[in-house]
PDB file of C-alpha atoms in Angstrom:
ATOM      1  CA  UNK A 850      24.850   2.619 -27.631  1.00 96.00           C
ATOM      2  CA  UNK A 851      24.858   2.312 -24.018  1.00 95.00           C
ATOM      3  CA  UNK A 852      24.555   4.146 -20.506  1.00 97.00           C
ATOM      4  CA  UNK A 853      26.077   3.695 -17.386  1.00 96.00           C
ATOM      5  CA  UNK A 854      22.152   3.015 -15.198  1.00 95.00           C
ATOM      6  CA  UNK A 855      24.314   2.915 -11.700  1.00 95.00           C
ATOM      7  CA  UNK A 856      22.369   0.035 -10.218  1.00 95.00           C
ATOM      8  CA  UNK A 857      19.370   2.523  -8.916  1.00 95.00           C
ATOM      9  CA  UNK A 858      16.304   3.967  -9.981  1.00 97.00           C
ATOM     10  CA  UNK A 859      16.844   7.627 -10.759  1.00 97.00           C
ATOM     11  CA  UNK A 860      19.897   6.747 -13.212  1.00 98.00           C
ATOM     12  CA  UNK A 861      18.137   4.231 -14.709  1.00 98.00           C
ATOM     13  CA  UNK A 862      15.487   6.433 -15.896  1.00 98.00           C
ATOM     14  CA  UNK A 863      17.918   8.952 -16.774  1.00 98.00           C
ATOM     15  CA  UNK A 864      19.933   6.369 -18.956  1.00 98.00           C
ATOM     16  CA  UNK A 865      15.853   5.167 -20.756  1.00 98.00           C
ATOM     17  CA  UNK A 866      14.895   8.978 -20.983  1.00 98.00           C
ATOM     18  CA  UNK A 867      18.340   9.465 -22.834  1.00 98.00           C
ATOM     19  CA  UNK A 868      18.400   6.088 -25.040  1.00 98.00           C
ATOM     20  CA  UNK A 869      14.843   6.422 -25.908  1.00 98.00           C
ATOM     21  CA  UNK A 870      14.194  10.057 -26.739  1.00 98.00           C
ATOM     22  CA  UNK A 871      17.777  11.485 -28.388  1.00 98.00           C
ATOM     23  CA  UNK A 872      19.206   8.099 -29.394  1.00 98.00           C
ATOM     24  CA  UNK A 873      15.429   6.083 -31.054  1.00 97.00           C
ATOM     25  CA  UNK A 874      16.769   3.058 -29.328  1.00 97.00           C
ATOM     26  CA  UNK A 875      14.028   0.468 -29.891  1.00 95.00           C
ATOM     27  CA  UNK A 876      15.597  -2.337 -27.984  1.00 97.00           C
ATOM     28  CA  UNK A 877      17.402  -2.010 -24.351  1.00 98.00           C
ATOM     29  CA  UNK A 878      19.516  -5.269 -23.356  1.00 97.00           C
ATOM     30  CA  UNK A 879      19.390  -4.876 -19.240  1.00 97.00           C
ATOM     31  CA  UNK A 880      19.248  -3.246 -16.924  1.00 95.00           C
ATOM     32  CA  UNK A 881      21.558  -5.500 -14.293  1.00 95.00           C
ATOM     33  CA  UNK A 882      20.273  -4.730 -11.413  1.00 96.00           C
ATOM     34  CA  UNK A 883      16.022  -4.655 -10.104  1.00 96.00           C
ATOM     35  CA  UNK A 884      16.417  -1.023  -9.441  1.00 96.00           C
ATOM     36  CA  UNK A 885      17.474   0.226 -12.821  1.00 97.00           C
ATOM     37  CA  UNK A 886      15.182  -1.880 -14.436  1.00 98.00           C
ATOM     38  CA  UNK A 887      11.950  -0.706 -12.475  1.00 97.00           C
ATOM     39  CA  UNK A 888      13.444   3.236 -12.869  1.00 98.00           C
ATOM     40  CA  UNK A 889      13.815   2.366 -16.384  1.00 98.00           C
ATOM     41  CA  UNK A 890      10.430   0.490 -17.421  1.00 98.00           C
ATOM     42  CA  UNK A 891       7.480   3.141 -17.455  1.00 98.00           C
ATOM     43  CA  UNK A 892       9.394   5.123 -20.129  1.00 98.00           C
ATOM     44  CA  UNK A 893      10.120   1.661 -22.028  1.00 98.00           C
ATOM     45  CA  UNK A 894       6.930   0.886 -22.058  1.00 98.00           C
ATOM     46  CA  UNK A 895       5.123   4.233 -22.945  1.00 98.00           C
ATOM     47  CA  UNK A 896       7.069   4.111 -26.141  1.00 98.00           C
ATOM     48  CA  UNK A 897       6.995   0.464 -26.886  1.00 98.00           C
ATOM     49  CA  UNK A 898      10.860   0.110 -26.220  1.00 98.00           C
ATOM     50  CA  UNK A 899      11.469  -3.337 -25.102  1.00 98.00           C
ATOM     51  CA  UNK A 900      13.645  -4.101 -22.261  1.00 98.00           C
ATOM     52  CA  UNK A 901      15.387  -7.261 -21.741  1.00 98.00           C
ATOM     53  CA  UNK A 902      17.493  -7.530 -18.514  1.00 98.00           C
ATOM     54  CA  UNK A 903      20.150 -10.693 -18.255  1.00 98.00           C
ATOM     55  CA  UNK A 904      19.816 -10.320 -14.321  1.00 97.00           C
ATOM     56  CA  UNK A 905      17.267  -8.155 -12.597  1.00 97.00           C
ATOM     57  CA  UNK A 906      15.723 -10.436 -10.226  1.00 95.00           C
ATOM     58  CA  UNK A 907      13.436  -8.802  -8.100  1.00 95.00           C
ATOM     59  CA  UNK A 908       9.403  -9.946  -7.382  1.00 94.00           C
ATOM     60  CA  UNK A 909       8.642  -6.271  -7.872  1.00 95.00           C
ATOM     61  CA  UNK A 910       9.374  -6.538 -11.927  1.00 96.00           C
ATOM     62  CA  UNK A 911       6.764  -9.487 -12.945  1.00 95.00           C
ATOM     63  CA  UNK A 912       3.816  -6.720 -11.014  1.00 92.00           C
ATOM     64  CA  UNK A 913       5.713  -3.413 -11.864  1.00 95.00           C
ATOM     65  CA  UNK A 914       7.427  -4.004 -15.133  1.00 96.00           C
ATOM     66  CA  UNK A 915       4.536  -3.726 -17.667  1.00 97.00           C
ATOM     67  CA  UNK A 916       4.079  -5.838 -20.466  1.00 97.00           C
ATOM     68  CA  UNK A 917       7.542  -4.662 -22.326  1.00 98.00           C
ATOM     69  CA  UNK A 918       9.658  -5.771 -19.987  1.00 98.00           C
ATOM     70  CA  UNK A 919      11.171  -8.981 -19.798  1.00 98.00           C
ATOM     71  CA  UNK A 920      14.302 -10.677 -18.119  1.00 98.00           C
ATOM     72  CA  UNK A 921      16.367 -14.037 -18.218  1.00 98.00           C
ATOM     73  CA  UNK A 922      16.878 -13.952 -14.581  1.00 96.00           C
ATOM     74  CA  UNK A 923      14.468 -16.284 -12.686  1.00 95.00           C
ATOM     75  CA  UNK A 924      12.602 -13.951 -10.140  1.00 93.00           C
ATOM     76  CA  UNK A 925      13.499 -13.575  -6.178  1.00 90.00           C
ATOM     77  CA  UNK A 926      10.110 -14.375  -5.726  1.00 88.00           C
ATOM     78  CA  UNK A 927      10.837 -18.130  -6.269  1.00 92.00           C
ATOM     79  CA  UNK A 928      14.811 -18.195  -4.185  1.00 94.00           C
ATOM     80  CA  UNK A 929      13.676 -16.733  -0.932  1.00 95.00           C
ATOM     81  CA  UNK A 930      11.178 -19.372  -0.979  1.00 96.00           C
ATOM     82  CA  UNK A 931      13.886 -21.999  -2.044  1.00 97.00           C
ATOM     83  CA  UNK A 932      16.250 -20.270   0.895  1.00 98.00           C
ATOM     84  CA  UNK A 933      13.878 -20.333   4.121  1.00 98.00           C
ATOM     85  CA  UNK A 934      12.383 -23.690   2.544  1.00 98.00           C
ATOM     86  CA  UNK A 935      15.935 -24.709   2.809  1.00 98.00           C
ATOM     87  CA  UNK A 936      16.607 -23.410   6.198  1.00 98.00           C
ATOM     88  CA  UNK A 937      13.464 -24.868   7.707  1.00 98.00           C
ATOM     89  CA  UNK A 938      12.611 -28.112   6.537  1.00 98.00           C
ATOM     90  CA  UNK A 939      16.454 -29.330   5.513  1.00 98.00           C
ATOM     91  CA  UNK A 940      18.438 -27.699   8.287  1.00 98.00           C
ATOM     92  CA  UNK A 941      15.320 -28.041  10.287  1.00 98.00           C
ATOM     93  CA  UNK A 942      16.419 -24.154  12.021  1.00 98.00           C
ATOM     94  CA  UNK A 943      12.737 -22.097  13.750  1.00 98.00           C
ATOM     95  CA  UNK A 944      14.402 -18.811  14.528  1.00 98.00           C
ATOM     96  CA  UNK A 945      15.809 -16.309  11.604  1.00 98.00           C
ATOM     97  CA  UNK A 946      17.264 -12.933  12.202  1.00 98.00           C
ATOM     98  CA  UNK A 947      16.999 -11.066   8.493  1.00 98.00           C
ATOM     99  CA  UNK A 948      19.887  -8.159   7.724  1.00 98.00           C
ATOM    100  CA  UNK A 949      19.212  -6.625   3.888  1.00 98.00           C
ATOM    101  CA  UNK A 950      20.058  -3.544   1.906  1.00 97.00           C
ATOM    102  CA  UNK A 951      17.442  -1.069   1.161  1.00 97.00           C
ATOM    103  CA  UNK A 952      17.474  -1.762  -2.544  1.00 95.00           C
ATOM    104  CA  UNK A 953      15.032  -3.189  -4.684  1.00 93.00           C
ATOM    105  CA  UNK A 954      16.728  -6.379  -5.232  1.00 94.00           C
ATOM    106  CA  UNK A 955      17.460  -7.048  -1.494  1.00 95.00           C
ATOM    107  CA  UNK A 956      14.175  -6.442  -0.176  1.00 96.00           C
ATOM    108  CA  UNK A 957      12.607  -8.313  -2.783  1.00 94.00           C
ATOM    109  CA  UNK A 958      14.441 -10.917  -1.094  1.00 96.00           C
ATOM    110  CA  UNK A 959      13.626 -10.104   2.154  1.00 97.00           C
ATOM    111  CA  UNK A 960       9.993  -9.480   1.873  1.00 97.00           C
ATOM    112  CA  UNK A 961       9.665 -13.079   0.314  1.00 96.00           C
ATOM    113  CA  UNK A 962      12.322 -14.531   2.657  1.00 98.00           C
ATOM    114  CA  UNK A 963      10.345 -13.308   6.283  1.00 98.00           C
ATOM    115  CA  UNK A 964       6.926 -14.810   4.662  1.00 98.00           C
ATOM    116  CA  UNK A 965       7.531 -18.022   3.800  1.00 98.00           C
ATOM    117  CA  UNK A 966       9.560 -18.467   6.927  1.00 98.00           C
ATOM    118  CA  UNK A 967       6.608 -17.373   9.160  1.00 98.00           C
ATOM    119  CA  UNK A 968       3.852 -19.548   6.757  1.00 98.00           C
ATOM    120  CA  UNK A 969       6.109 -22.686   7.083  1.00 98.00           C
ATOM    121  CA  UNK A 970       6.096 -21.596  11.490  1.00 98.00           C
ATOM    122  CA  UNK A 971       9.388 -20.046  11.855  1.00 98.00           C
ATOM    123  CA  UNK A 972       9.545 -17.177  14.163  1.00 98.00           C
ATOM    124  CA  UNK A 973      11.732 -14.030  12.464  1.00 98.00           C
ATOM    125  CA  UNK A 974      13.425 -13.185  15.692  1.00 98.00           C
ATOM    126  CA  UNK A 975      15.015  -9.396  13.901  1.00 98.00           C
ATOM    127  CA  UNK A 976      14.727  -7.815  10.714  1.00 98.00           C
ATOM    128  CA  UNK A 977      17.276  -5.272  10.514  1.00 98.00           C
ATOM    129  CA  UNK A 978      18.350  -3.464   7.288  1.00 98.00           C
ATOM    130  CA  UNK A 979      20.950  -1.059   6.066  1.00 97.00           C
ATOM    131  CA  UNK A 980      21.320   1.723   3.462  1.00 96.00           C
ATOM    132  CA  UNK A 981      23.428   1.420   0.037  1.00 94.00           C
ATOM    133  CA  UNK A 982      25.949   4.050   1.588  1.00 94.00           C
ATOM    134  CA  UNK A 983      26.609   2.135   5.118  1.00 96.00           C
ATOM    135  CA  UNK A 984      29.804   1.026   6.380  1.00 94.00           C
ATOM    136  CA  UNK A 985      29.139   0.744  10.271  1.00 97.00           C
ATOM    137  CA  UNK A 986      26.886  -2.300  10.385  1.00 97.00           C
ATOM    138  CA  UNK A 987      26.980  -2.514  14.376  1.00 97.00           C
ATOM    139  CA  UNK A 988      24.151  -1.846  15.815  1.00 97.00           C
ATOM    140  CA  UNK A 989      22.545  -4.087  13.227  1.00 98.00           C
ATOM    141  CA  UNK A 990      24.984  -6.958  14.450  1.00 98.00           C
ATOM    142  CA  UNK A 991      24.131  -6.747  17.985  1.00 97.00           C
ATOM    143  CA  UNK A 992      20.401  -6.375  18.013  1.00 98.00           C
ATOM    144  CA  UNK A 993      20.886  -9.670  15.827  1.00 98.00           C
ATOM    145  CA  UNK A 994      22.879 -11.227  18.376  1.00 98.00           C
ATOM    146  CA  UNK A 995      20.489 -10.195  21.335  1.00 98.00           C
ATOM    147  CA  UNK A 996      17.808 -11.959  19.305  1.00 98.00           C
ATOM    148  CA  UNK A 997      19.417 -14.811  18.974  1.00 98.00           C
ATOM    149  CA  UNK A 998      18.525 -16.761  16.067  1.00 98.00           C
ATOM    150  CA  UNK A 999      18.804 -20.093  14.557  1.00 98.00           C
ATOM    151  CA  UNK A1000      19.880 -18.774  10.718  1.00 98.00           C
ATOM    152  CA  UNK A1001      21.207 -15.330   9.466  1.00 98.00           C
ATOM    153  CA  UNK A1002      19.771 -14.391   6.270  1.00 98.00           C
ATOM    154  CA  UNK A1003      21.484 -11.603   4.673  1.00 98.00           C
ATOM    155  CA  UNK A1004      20.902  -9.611   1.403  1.00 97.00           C
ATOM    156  CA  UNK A1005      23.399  -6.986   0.242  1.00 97.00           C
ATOM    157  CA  UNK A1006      23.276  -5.797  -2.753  1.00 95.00           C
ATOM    158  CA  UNK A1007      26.796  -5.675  -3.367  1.00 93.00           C
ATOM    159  CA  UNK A1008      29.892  -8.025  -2.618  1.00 94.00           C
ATOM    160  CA  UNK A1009      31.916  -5.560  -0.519  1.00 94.00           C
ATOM    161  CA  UNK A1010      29.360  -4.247   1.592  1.00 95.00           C
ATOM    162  CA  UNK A1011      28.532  -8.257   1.928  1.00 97.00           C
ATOM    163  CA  UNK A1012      31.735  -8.975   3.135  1.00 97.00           C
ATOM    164  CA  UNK A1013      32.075  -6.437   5.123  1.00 97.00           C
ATOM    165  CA  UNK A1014      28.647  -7.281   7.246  1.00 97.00           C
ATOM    166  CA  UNK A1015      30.101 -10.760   7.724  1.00 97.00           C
ATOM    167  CA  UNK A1016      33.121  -9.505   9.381  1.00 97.00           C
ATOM    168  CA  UNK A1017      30.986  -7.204  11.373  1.00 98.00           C
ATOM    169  CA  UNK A1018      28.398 -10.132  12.566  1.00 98.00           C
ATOM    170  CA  UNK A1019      31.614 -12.264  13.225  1.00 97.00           C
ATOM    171  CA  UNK A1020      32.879  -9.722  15.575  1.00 97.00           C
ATOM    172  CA  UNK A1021      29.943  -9.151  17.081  1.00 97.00           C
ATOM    173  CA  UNK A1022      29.986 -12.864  18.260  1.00 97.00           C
ATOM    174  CA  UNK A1023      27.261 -14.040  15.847  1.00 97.00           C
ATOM    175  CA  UNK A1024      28.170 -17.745  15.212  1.00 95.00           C
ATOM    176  CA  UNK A1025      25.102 -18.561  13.564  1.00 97.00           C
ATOM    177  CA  UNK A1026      24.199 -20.467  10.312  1.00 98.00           C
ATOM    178  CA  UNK A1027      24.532 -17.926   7.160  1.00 98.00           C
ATOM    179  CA  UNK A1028      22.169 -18.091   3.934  1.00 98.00           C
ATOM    180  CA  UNK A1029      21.981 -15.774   1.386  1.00 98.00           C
ATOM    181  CA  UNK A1030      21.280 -15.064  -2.097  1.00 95.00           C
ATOM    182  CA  UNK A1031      23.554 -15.371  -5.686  1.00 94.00           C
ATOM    183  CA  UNK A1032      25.767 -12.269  -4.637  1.00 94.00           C
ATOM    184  CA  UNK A1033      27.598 -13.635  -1.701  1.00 96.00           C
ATOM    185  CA  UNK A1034      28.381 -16.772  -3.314  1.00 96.00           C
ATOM    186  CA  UNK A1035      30.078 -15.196  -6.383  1.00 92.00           C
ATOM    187  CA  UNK A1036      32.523 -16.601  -7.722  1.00 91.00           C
ATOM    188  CA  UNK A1037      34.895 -13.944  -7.654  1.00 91.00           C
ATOM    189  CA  UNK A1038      33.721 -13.277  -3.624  1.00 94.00           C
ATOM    190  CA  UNK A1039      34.343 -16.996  -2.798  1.00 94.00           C
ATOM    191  CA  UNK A1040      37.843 -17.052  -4.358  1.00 92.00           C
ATOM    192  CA  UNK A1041      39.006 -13.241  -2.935  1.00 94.00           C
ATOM    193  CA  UNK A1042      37.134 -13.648   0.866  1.00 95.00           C
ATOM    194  CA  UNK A1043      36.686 -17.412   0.965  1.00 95.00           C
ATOM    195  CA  UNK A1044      37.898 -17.496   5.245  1.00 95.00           C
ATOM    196  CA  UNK A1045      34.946 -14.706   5.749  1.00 96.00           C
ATOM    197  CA  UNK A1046      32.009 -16.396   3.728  1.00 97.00           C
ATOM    198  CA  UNK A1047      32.720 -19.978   4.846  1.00 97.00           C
ATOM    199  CA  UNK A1048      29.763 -22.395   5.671  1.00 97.00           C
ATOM    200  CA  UNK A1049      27.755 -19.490   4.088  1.00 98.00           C
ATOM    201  CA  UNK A1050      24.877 -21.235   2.439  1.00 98.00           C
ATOM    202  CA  UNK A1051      23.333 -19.547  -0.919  1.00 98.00           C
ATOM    203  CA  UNK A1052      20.936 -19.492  -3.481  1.00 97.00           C
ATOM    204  CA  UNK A1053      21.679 -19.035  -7.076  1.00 94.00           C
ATOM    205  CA  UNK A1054      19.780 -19.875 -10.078  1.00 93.00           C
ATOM    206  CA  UNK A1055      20.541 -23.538 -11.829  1.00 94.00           C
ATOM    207  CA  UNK A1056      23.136 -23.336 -14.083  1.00 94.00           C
ATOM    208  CA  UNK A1057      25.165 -25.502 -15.483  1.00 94.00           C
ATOM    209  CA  UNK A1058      29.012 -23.618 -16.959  1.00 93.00           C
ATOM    210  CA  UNK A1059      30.171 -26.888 -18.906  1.00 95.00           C
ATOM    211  CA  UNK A1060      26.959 -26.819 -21.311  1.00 95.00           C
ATOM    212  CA  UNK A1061      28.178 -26.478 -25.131  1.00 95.00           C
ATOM    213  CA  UNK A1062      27.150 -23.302 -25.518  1.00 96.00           C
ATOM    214  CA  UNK A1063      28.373 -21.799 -22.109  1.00 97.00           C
ATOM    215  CA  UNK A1064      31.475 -23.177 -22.084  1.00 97.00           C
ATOM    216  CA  UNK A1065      33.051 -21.707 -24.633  1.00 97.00           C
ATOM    217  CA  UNK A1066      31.681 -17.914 -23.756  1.00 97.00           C
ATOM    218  CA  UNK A1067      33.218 -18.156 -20.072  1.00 97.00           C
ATOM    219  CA  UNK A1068      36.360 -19.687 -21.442  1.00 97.00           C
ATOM    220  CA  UNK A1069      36.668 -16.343 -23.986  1.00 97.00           C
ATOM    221  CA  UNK A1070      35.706 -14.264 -20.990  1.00 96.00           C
ATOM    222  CA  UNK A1071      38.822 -16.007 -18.809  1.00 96.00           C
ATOM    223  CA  UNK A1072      40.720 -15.683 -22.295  1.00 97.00           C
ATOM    224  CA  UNK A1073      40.121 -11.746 -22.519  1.00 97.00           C
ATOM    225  CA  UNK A1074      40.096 -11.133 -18.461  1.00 96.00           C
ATOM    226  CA  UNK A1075      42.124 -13.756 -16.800  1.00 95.00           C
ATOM    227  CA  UNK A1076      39.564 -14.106 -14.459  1.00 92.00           C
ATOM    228  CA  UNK A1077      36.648 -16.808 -13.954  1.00 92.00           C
ATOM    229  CA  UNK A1078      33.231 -14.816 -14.565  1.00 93.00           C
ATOM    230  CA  UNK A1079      31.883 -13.939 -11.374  1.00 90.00           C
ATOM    231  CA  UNK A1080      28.339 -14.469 -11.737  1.00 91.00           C
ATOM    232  CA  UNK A1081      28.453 -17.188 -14.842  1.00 95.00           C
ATOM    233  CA  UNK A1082      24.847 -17.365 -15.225  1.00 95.00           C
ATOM    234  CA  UNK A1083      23.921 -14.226 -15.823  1.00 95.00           C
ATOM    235  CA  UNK A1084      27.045 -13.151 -18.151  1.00 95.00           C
ATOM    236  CA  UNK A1085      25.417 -16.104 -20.590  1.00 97.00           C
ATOM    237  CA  UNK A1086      21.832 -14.815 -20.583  1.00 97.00           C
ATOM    238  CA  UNK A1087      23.710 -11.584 -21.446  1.00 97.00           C
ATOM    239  CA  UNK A1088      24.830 -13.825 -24.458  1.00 97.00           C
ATOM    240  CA  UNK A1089      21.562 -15.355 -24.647  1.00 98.00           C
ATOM    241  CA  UNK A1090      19.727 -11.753 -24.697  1.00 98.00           C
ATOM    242  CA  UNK A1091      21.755 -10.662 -27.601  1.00 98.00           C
ATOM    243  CA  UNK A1092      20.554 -13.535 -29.529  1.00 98.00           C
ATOM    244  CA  UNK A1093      17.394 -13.953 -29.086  1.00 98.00           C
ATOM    245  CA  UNK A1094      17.221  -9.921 -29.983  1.00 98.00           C
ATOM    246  CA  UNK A1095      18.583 -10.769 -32.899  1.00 98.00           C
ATOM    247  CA  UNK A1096      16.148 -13.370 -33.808  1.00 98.00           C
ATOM    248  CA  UNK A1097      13.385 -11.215 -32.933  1.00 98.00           C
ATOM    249  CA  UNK A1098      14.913  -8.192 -35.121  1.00 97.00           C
ATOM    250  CA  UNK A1099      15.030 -10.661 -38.219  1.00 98.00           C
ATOM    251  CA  UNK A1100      11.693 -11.517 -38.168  1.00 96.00           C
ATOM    252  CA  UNK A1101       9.785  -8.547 -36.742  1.00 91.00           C
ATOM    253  CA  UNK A1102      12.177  -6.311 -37.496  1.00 95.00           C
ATOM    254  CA  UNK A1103      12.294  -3.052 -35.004  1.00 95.00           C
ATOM    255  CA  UNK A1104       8.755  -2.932 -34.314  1.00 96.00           C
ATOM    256  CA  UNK A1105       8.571  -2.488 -30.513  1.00 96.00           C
ATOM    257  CA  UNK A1106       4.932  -4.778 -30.371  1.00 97.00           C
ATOM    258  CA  UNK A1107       6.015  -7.224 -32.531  1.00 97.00           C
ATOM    259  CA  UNK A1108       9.203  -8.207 -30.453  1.00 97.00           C
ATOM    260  CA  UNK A1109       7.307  -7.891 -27.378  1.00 98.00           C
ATOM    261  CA  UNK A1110       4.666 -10.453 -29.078  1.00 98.00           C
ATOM    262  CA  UNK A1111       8.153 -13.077 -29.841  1.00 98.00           C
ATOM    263  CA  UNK A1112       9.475 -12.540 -26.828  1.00 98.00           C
ATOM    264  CA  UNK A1113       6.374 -14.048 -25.160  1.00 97.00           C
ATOM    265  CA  UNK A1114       6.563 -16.768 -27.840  1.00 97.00           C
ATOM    266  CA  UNK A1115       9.583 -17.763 -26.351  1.00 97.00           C
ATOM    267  CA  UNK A1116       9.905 -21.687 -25.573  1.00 97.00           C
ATOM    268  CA  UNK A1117      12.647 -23.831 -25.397  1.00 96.00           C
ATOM    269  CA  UNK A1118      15.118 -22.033 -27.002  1.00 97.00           C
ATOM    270  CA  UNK A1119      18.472 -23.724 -26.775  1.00 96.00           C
ATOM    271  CA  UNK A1120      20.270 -21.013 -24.722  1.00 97.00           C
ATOM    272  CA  UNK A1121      24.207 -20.733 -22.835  1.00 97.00           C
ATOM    273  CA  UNK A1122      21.749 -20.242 -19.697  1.00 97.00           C
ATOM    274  CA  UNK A1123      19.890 -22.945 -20.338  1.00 95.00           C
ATOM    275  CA  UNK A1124      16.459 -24.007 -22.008  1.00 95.00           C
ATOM    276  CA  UNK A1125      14.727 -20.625 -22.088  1.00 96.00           C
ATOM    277  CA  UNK A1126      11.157 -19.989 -22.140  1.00 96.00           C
ATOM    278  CA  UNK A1127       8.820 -17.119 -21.210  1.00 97.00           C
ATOM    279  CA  UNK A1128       5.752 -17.193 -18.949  1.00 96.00           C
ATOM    280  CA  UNK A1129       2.889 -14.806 -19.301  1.00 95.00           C
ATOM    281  CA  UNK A1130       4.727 -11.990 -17.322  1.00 96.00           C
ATOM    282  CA  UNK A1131       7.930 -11.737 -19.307  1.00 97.00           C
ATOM    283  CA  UNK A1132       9.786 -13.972 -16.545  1.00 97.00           C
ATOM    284  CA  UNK A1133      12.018 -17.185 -17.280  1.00 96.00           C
ATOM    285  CA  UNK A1134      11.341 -20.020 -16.186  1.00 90.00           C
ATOM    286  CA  UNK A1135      14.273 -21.748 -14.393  1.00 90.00           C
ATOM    287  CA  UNK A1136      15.452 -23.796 -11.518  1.00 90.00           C
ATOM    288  CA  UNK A1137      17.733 -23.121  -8.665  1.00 94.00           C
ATOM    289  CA  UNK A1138      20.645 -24.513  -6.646  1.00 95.00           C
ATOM    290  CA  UNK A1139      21.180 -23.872  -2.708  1.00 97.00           C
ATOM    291  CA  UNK A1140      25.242 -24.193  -2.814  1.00 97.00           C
ATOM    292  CA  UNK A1141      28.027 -23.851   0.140  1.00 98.00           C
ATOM    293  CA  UNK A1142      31.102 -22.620   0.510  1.00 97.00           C
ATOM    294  CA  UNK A1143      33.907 -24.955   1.782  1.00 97.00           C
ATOM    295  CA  UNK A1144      37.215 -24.527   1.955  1.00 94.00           C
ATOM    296  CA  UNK A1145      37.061 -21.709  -1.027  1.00 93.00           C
ATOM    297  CA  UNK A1146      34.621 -23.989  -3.140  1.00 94.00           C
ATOM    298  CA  UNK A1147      31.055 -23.997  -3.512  1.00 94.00           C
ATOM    299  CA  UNK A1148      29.588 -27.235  -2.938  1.00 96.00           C
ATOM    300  CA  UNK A1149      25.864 -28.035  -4.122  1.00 96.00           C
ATOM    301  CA  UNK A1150      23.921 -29.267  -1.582  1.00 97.00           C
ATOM    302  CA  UNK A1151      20.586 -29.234  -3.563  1.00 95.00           C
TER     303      UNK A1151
END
């Protein structure tokens, strides 16, 4: 059974109120996005439903998710350190000018971005953001380019409202350095807009797509789609979620407290994402990789 949870909050507690209370779901596999998830998790957990999301990475769900929520995505809290960490000290750059979405997800990112900047003694020069339904990102792109910075950090929550802010800063006459998060550096936005995102420098969880048990999923997914997957990582903790759900049911069977407990029990499991274990908020515990995109490939840099 499934529902369509839209990437925000209000349909993502409309798709929990409806799995929960007409369809007796025990189990939800998601939600994608941060905003979904946190509309979703006060229902899941006042009736013990657990939720485990393949890709919701913002800080706000380790604080706000409550103890039946858990996720296979490493949290934002750790890449916007790894991003202005990488900006400061390796590309040695003082000044940032910060453009983001207003979504969960994006300001999660931002919020973590700006602070570790300013701790490490950067100066964040503009901090301009943008609403889910903008197209016109103008005025954004010009106070940035008054302000002058060093590094660009932008956070859309989408690809085509990503792209389409790049073009706008590059008309603008922003020629700065670029970082950003996993969504700009998709792989399906590097191949279809590689002359507009490169030199863009992003973060994106560690991952590596040739492991035995990843390889073969995105190969099936190319198979079926004749595409690449555009966001690898997360499409195998989608696989990995499954499974470990499964486990979980055979043991506990669909006891909502009991596959909350194994889900915190969680360590080293032999997943496509990678080794998968749980800390004591329901988070993974993975590394990342700050790639760039040349020439329409991404490079790793770190």
């Amino acid at each position: 059974v499934y529902e369509d949870s839209k990437c925000n909050p209000k349909d993502g507690n409309a798709a929990a109120q409806k799995l929960i209370n007409i369809d007796k779901v025990k189990i939800i596999i998601g939600g994608v996005c941060s905003g979904e998830t946190l509309g979703a998790a006060p229902l899941a957990n006042e009736n013990k439903v657990v939720m485990l999301s393949p890709s919701a990475t913002s800080p706000d769900i380790t604080a706000k998710g409550g103890d039946f929520v858990f996720r296979l995505a490493p949290s934002d809290a750790y890449a916007g350190v790894v991003a202005s960490d990488y900006a400061y000290d390796d590309l040695s750059l003082r000044k940032a000018a910060i453009i983001s979405e207003t979504t969960d997800y994006a300001q999660g990112l931002r919020i973590v971005f700006k602070e570790n900047f300013e701790k490490l003694g950067g100066q964040v020069v503009a901090d301009e953001t943008f609403n889910p339904e903008d197209t016109d990102f103008r005025t954004q792109a010009t106070k940035v380019k008054a302000a002058n910075p060093d590094v660009v950090y932008i956070v859309p929550q989408t690809k085509a409202k990503g792209v389409l802010l790049v073009r706008q800063l590059k008309e603008a006459g922003v020629a700065r350095q670029m970082v950003t998060a996993e969504v700009m550096i998709g792989r399906d936005v590097v191949k279809e807009s590689a002359a507009d995102v490169d030199g863009m420098i992003g973060v994106e969880q560690k991952f590596d797509d040739k492991a035995p048990k990843a390889a073969p999923i995105l190969a099936k997914y190319k198979q079926d789609t004749k595409e690449d997957a555009p966001f690898p990582a997360y499409m195998s903790a989608g696989y990995d979620a499954v499974h470990i759900i499964a486990d979980a049911i055979a043991k506990s069977g669909y006891d909502g407290e009991k596959i909350r407990d194994y889900l915190y029990a969680v360590k080293d499991y032999d997943g496509a994402v990678g080794k998968v274990s749980m800390d004591g908020n329901g988070d993974v515990i993975l590394d990342f990789n700050v790639k760039q995109v040349k020439n329409g490939e991404l490079v790793t840099l770190k």
